[in-house]
Amino acid sequence: AQTVTQSQPEMSVQEAETVTLSCTYDTSENNYYLFWYKQPPSRQMILVIRQEAYKQQNATENRFSVNFQKAAKSFSLKISDSQLGDTAMYFCAFMKPPYDKIIFGKGTRLHILP
Amino acid sequence: ETGVTQSPTHLIKTRGQQVTLRCSSQSGHNTVSWYQQALGQGPQFIFQYYREEENGRGNFPPRFSGLQFPNYSSELNVNALELDDSALYLCASSSPGLPETSTDTQYFGPGTRLTVL
């Protein structure tokens, strides 16, 4: 069975700083997707970034980038130039395509301080 | 392109009652997945519907049941409500396809907050 572990329950950084959220996972699958979802206080789960395991290149979406280490089963999220609107709960997630369920970690609560 | 919508936004029920939650999938998506998110936790998979058939189920009792309609909208029904059923219920839609299209990524609705008293 797949598991997703986020070891940082809560983090705080100053606005404009760079922050890295950690995630490790366990699977015997070779083909899978990894995601970071953001859940602000409004509770809407928003996709931040997606990484296909077969791709060696790390995914990037504007200020958000990942460090995907397949052998180490590590998938960290880097937020550059953090903004107040980045304050949210961040969930690391795993999915085996194409139809499978998403397995979520317990989340990291991120506070961006003015 | 319309996103995933859910109704109602929140509701309050008493123990033993039954509840129906609704979800409209994003345009072009034929798969709907339901998740339960307890306070302070990550979402837990309940079940998934693909083209009106159940296509996988998590560790939830049979009193959690669902339907998917020809227009791919979906319902989650919970019978004999228990206090522990109080949670945010999230619906996500997707459509299996080529990875390059990213349509198999699950996009979430705003959720329904259920409180059981």
mmCIF file of C-alpha atoms in Angstrom:
data_model
loop_
_atom_site.group_PDB
_atom_site.id
_atom_site.type_symbol
_atom_site.label_atom_id
_atom_site.label_comp_id
_atom_site.label_asym_id
_atom_site.label_seq_id
_atom_site.Cartn_x
_atom_site.Cartn_y
_atom_site.Cartn_z
ATOM 1 C CA ALA A 1 0.000 0.000 0.000
ATOM 2 C CA GLN A 2 1.126 3.498 -0.771
ATOM 3 C CA THR A 3 1.797 6.017 1.988
ATOM 4 C CA VAL A 4 2.562 9.732 1.961
ATOM 5 C CA THR A 5 4.375 11.404 4.844
ATOM 6 C CA GLN A 6 4.690 15.112 5.555
ATOM 7 C CA SER A 7 6.966 15.634 8.528
ATOM 8 C CA GLN A 8 6.388 19.373 9.013
ATOM 9 C CA PRO A 9 2.974 19.991 10.640
ATOM 10 C CA GLU A 10 3.407 23.775 10.584
ATOM 11 C CA MET A 11 5.800 26.385 9.177
ATOM 12 C CA SER A 12 6.062 30.158 9.185
ATOM 13 C CA VAL A 13 8.129 32.393 6.904
ATOM 14 C CA GLN A 14 8.333 36.088 6.146
ATOM 15 C CA GLU A 15 6.773 37.463 3.007
ATOM 16 C CA ALA A 16 9.135 37.393 -0.015
ATOM 17 C CA GLU A 17 11.242 34.580 1.470
ATOM 18 C CA THR A 18 11.668 31.145 -0.049
ATOM 19 C CA VAL A 19 10.230 28.131 1.744
ATOM 20 C CA THR A 20 10.512 24.395 1.121
ATOM 21 C CA LEU A 21 7.887 21.876 2.202
ATOM 22 C CA SER A 22 8.990 18.249 2.542
ATOM 23 C CA CYS A 23 7.235 15.076 1.496
ATOM 24 C CA THR A 24 8.250 11.435 1.306
ATOM 25 C CA TYR A 25 6.231 8.563 -0.040
ATOM 26 C CA ASP A 26 6.373 4.830 -0.267
ATOM 27 C CA THR A 27 5.284 2.746 -3.237
ATOM 28 C CA SER A 28 6.301 -0.270 -5.266
ATOM 29 C CA GLU A 29 4.777 1.231 -8.396
ATOM 30 C CA ASN A 30 6.925 2.593 -11.200
ATOM 31 C CA ASN A 31 4.315 4.717 -12.947
ATOM 32 C CA TYR A 32 2.537 7.254 -10.774
ATOM 33 C CA TYR A 33 1.781 10.924 -10.300
ATOM 34 C CA LEU A 34 2.644 13.194 -7.403
ATOM 35 C CA PHE A 35 0.829 16.395 -6.572
ATOM 36 C CA TRP A 36 0.898 19.323 -4.248
ATOM 37 C CA TYR A 37 -2.539 20.694 -3.402
ATOM 38 C CA LYS A 38 -3.201 23.901 -1.508
ATOM 39 C CA GLN A 39 -6.206 24.343 0.789
ATOM 40 C CA PRO A 40 -6.707 27.919 2.011
ATOM 41 C CA PRO A 41 -9.154 28.797 4.794
ATOM 42 C CA SER A 42 -11.891 28.925 2.151
ATOM 43 C CA ARG A 43 -11.302 25.109 2.099
ATOM 44 C CA GLN A 44 -11.246 24.792 -1.704
ATOM 45 C CA MET A 45 -8.589 22.212 -2.622
ATOM 46 C CA ILE A 46 -6.480 23.795 -5.365
ATOM 47 C CA LEU A 47 -3.913 21.996 -7.503
ATOM 48 C CA VAL A 48 -0.521 23.679 -7.196
ATOM 49 C CA ILE A 49 1.716 21.394 -9.213
ATOM 50 C CA ARG A 50 1.867 17.912 -10.716
ATOM 51 C CA GLN A 51 4.791 15.594 -11.438
ATOM 52 C CA GLU A 52 4.712 12.424 -13.521
ATOM 53 C CA ALA A 53 7.145 9.815 -12.185
ATOM 54 C CA TYR A 54 8.444 8.944 -15.650
ATOM 55 C CA LYS A 55 9.628 12.520 -16.184
ATOM 56 C CA GLN A 56 13.125 13.283 -14.918
ATOM 57 C CA GLN A 57 12.666 17.029 -15.213
ATOM 58 C CA ASN A 58 11.260 18.702 -12.124
ATOM 59 C CA ALA A 59 7.899 20.421 -12.629
ATOM 60 C CA THR A 60 7.672 24.199 -12.326
ATOM 61 C CA GLU A 61 4.656 26.501 -12.157
ATOM 62 C CA ASN A 62 5.612 30.166 -11.804
ATOM 63 C CA ARG A 63 6.877 30.610 -8.206
ATOM 64 C CA PHE A 64 6.307 26.938 -7.375
ATOM 65 C CA SER A 65 8.792 24.193 -8.166
ATOM 66 C CA VAL A 66 9.436 20.677 -6.974
ATOM 67 C CA ASN A 67 12.497 18.600 -6.231
ATOM 68 C CA PHE A 68 11.548 15.077 -7.269
ATOM 69 C CA GLN A 69 13.970 12.380 -6.173
ATOM 70 C CA LYS A 70 12.485 9.114 -7.409
ATOM 71 C CA ALA A 71 15.083 6.783 -5.922
ATOM 72 C CA ALA A 72 14.803 8.457 -2.539
ATOM 73 C CA LYS A 73 11.001 8.696 -2.864
ATOM 74 C CA SER A 74 11.124 12.343 -1.978
ATOM 75 C CA PHE A 75 8.979 15.135 -3.400
ATOM 76 C CA SER A 76 9.521 18.608 -1.911
ATOM 77 C CA LEU A 77 7.784 21.844 -2.880
ATOM 78 C CA LYS A 78 9.683 25.120 -3.097
ATOM 79 C CA ILE A 79 7.780 28.398 -2.995
ATOM 80 C CA SER A 80 9.844 31.374 -4.109
ATOM 81 C CA ASP A 81 9.054 35.002 -3.292
ATOM 82 C CA SER A 82 6.289 33.889 -0.925
ATOM 83 C CA GLN A 83 3.142 35.990 -0.771
ATOM 84 C CA LEU A 84 0.471 36.473 1.891
ATOM 85 C CA GLY A 85 -1.961 34.623 -0.350
ATOM 86 C CA ASP A 86 0.215 31.509 -0.085
ATOM 87 C CA THR A 87 -0.972 31.065 3.497
ATOM 88 C CA ALA A 88 -2.781 27.722 3.462
ATOM 89 C CA MET A 89 -2.635 24.033 4.268
ATOM 90 C CA TYR A 90 -0.472 22.202 1.734
ATOM 91 C CA PHE A 91 -1.034 18.535 0.983
ATOM 92 C CA CYS A 92 1.375 16.229 -0.786
ATOM 93 C CA ALA A 93 -0.494 13.526 -2.692
ATOM 94 C CA PHE A 94 0.098 10.334 -4.682
ATOM 95 C CA MET A 95 -1.943 8.748 -7.435
ATOM 96 C CA LYS A 96 -1.519 5.720 -9.647
ATOM 97 C CA PRO A 97 -2.965 6.580 -13.069
ATOM 98 C CA PRO A 98 -5.366 6.556 -14.704
ATOM 99 C CA TYR A 99 -8.303 5.765 -12.441
ATOM 100 C CA ASP A 100 -6.935 5.373 -8.967
ATOM 101 C CA LYS A 101 -7.694 7.240 -5.773
ATOM 102 C CA ILE A 102 -5.486 10.025 -4.459
ATOM 103 C CA ILE A 103 -3.602 9.303 -1.247
ATOM 104 C CA PHE A 104 -2.926 12.431 0.759
ATOM 105 C CA GLY A 105 -0.408 13.246 3.442
ATOM 106 C CA LYS A 106 -1.548 14.862 6.682
ATOM 107 C CA GLY A 107 -0.612 18.322 5.432
ATOM 108 C CA THR A 108 1.681 21.194 6.356
ATOM 109 C CA ARG A 109 0.109 24.423 7.585
ATOM 110 C CA LEU A 110 2.068 27.309 6.068
ATOM 111 C CA HIS A 111 1.859 30.850 7.445
ATOM 112 C CA ILE A 112 3.289 33.726 5.407
ATOM 113 C CA LEU A 113 3.987 36.618 7.766
ATOM 114 C CA PRO A 114 3.847 40.287 6.681
ATOM 115 C CA GLU B 1 -15.300 25.751 -18.868
ATOM 116 C CA THR B 2 -17.187 25.327 -15.595
ATOM 117 C CA GLY B 3 -15.473 23.934 -12.521
ATOM 118 C CA VAL B 4 -16.646 21.325 -10.042
ATOM 119 C CA THR B 5 -19.620 22.421 -7.981
ATOM 120 C CA GLN B 6 -21.105 20.885 -4.834
ATOM 121 C CA SER B 7 -24.324 21.366 -2.927
ATOM 122 C CA PRO B 8 -25.248 22.158 -0.297
ATOM 123 C CA THR B 9 -22.396 24.236 1.120
ATOM 124 C CA HIS B 10 -23.089 23.059 4.620
ATOM 125 C CA LEU B 11 -25.785 21.237 6.533
ATOM 126 C CA ILE B 12 -26.590 20.003 9.978
ATOM 127 C CA LYS B 13 -28.159 16.616 10.695
ATOM 128 C CA THR B 14 -28.848 14.546 13.774
ATOM 129 C CA ARG B 15 -27.526 11.096 14.520
ATOM 130 C CA GLY B 16 -29.434 8.355 12.710
ATOM 131 C CA GLN B 17 -30.654 10.568 9.871
ATOM 132 C CA GLN B 18 -29.777 10.183 6.204
ATOM 133 C CA VAL B 19 -28.084 12.745 3.959
ATOM 134 C CA THR B 20 -27.512 13.242 0.235
ATOM 135 C CA LEU B 21 -24.684 15.374 -1.096
ATOM 136 C CA ARG B 22 -24.429 16.422 -4.733
ATOM 137 C CA CYS B 23 -21.597 17.096 -7.125
ATOM 138 C CA SER B 24 -21.471 18.387 -10.684
ATOM 139 C CA SER B 25 -18.299 17.442 -12.497
ATOM 140 C CA GLN B 26 -16.161 19.778 -14.551
ATOM 141 C CA SER B 27 -17.140 20.000 -18.203
ATOM 142 C CA GLY B 28 -15.645 17.114 -20.186
ATOM 143 C CA HIS B 29 -14.892 14.958 -17.126
ATOM 144 C CA ASN B 30 -16.466 11.495 -16.792
ATOM 145 C CA THR B 31 -15.016 10.377 -13.453
ATOM 146 C CA VAL B 32 -16.057 11.555 -9.998
ATOM 147 C CA SER B 33 -14.268 10.719 -6.756
ATOM 148 C CA TRP B 34 -15.519 11.436 -3.243
ATOM 149 C CA TYR B 35 -13.342 12.134 -0.217
ATOM 150 C CA GLN B 36 -14.018 12.691 3.491
ATOM 151 C CA GLN B 37 -11.826 15.220 5.268
ATOM 152 C CA ALA B 38 -12.017 15.245 9.058
ATOM 153 C CA LEU B 39 -10.913 18.397 10.820
ATOM 154 C CA GLY B 40 -7.128 18.808 10.700
ATOM 155 C CA GLN B 41 -6.605 15.742 8.518
ATOM 156 C CA GLY B 42 -5.934 14.988 4.874
ATOM 157 C CA PRO B 43 -8.819 13.791 2.720
ATOM 158 C CA GLN B 44 -9.644 10.071 2.759
ATOM 159 C CA PHE B 45 -10.934 8.339 -0.359
ATOM 160 C CA ILE B 46 -14.529 7.091 -0.131
ATOM 161 C CA PHE B 47 -15.236 5.838 -3.668
ATOM 162 C CA GLN B 48 -14.977 6.687 -7.332
ATOM 163 C CA TYR B 49 -17.475 6.523 -10.185
ATOM 164 C CA TYR B 50 -16.499 6.141 -13.816
ATOM 165 C CA ARG B 51 -19.200 6.205 -16.484
ATOM 166 C CA GLU B 52 -21.934 5.487 -13.927
ATOM 167 C CA GLU B 53 -20.200 2.468 -12.366
ATOM 168 C CA GLU B 54 -18.399 2.288 -9.019
ATOM 169 C CA ASN B 55 -14.702 2.030 -9.861
ATOM 170 C CA GLY B 56 -12.984 1.621 -6.527
ATOM 171 C CA ARG B 57 -13.873 2.049 -2.885
ATOM 172 C CA GLY B 58 -11.979 3.046 0.221
ATOM 173 C CA ASN B 59 -12.372 1.733 3.753
ATOM 174 C CA PHE B 60 -15.882 3.044 4.377
ATOM 175 C CA PRO B 61 -18.933 1.026 5.498
ATOM 176 C CA PRO B 62 -21.821 0.196 3.141
ATOM 177 C CA ARG B 63 -23.969 2.966 4.623
ATOM 178 C CA PHE B 64 -21.854 5.238 2.405
ATOM 179 C CA SER B 65 -23.238 4.802 -1.091
ATOM 180 C CA GLY B 66 -23.228 6.733 -4.320
ATOM 181 C CA LEU B 67 -24.586 7.241 -7.772
ATOM 182 C CA GLN B 68 -23.371 8.751 -10.995
ATOM 183 C CA PHE B 69 -25.803 10.012 -13.588
ATOM 184 C CA PRO B 70 -25.569 10.039 -17.403
ATOM 185 C CA ASN B 71 -24.429 13.672 -17.319
ATOM 186 C CA TYR B 72 -21.608 12.497 -14.965
ATOM 187 C CA SER B 73 -22.905 14.394 -11.951
ATOM 188 C CA SER B 74 -22.876 12.356 -8.758
ATOM 189 C CA GLU B 75 -24.495 11.876 -5.368
ATOM 190 C CA LEU B 76 -23.071 10.665 -2.081
ATOM 191 C CA ASN B 77 -25.588 9.161 0.306
ATOM 192 C CA VAL B 78 -24.892 8.421 3.942
ATOM 193 C CA ASN B 79 -27.425 6.451 5.989
ATOM 194 C CA ALA B 80 -27.701 6.136 9.755
ATOM 195 C CA LEU B 81 -25.476 9.116 10.402
ATOM 196 C CA GLU B 82 -22.973 8.896 13.240
ATOM 197 C CA LEU B 83 -21.215 11.685 15.090
ATOM 198 C CA ASP B 84 -17.906 10.705 13.445
ATOM 199 C CA ASP B 85 -19.398 11.394 10.025
ATOM 200 C CA SER B 86 -19.026 15.101 10.760
ATOM 201 C CA ALA B 87 -16.498 16.264 8.183
ATOM 202 C CA LEU B 88 -15.888 18.157 4.976
ATOM 203 C CA TYR B 89 -16.941 16.066 1.987
ATOM 204 C CA LEU B 90 -15.022 16.773 -1.180
ATOM 205 C CA CYS B 91 -15.886 15.779 -4.682
ATOM 206 C CA ALA B 92 -13.279 15.705 -7.461
ATOM 207 C CA SER B 93 -13.693 15.165 -11.171
ATOM 208 C CA SER B 94 -11.276 13.947 -13.819
ATOM 209 C CA SER B 95 -11.155 12.154 -17.144
ATOM 210 C CA PRO B 96 -8.632 9.394 -17.853
ATOM 211 C CA GLY B 97 -6.546 10.196 -20.888
ATOM 212 C CA LEU B 98 -3.076 10.866 -22.137
ATOM 213 C CA PRO B 99 -0.721 12.204 -19.448
ATOM 214 C CA GLU B 100 0.118 15.150 -21.681
ATOM 215 C CA THR B 101 -3.467 16.329 -21.489
ATOM 216 C CA SER B 102 -3.459 16.230 -17.680
ATOM 217 C CA THR B 103 -7.162 15.397 -17.781
ATOM 218 C CA ASP B 104 -6.623 12.573 -15.320
ATOM 219 C CA THR B 105 -5.690 15.130 -12.697
ATOM 220 C CA GLN B 106 -8.478 15.397 -10.128
ATOM 221 C CA TYR B 107 -9.958 18.852 -9.681
ATOM 222 C CA PHE B 108 -11.884 19.490 -6.500
ATOM 223 C CA GLY B 109 -15.112 21.226 -5.683
ATOM 224 C CA PRO B 110 -15.524 23.581 -2.721
ATOM 225 C CA GLY B 111 -16.849 20.840 -0.456
ATOM 226 C CA THR B 112 -19.877 20.285 1.742
ATOM 227 C CA ARG B 113 -19.448 20.727 5.481
ATOM 228 C CA LEU B 114 -21.586 18.141 7.296
ATOM 229 C CA THR B 115 -22.207 18.451 11.019
ATOM 230 C CA VAL B 116 -23.894 15.566 12.823
ATOM 231 C CA LEU B 117 -25.354 16.354 16.245
#
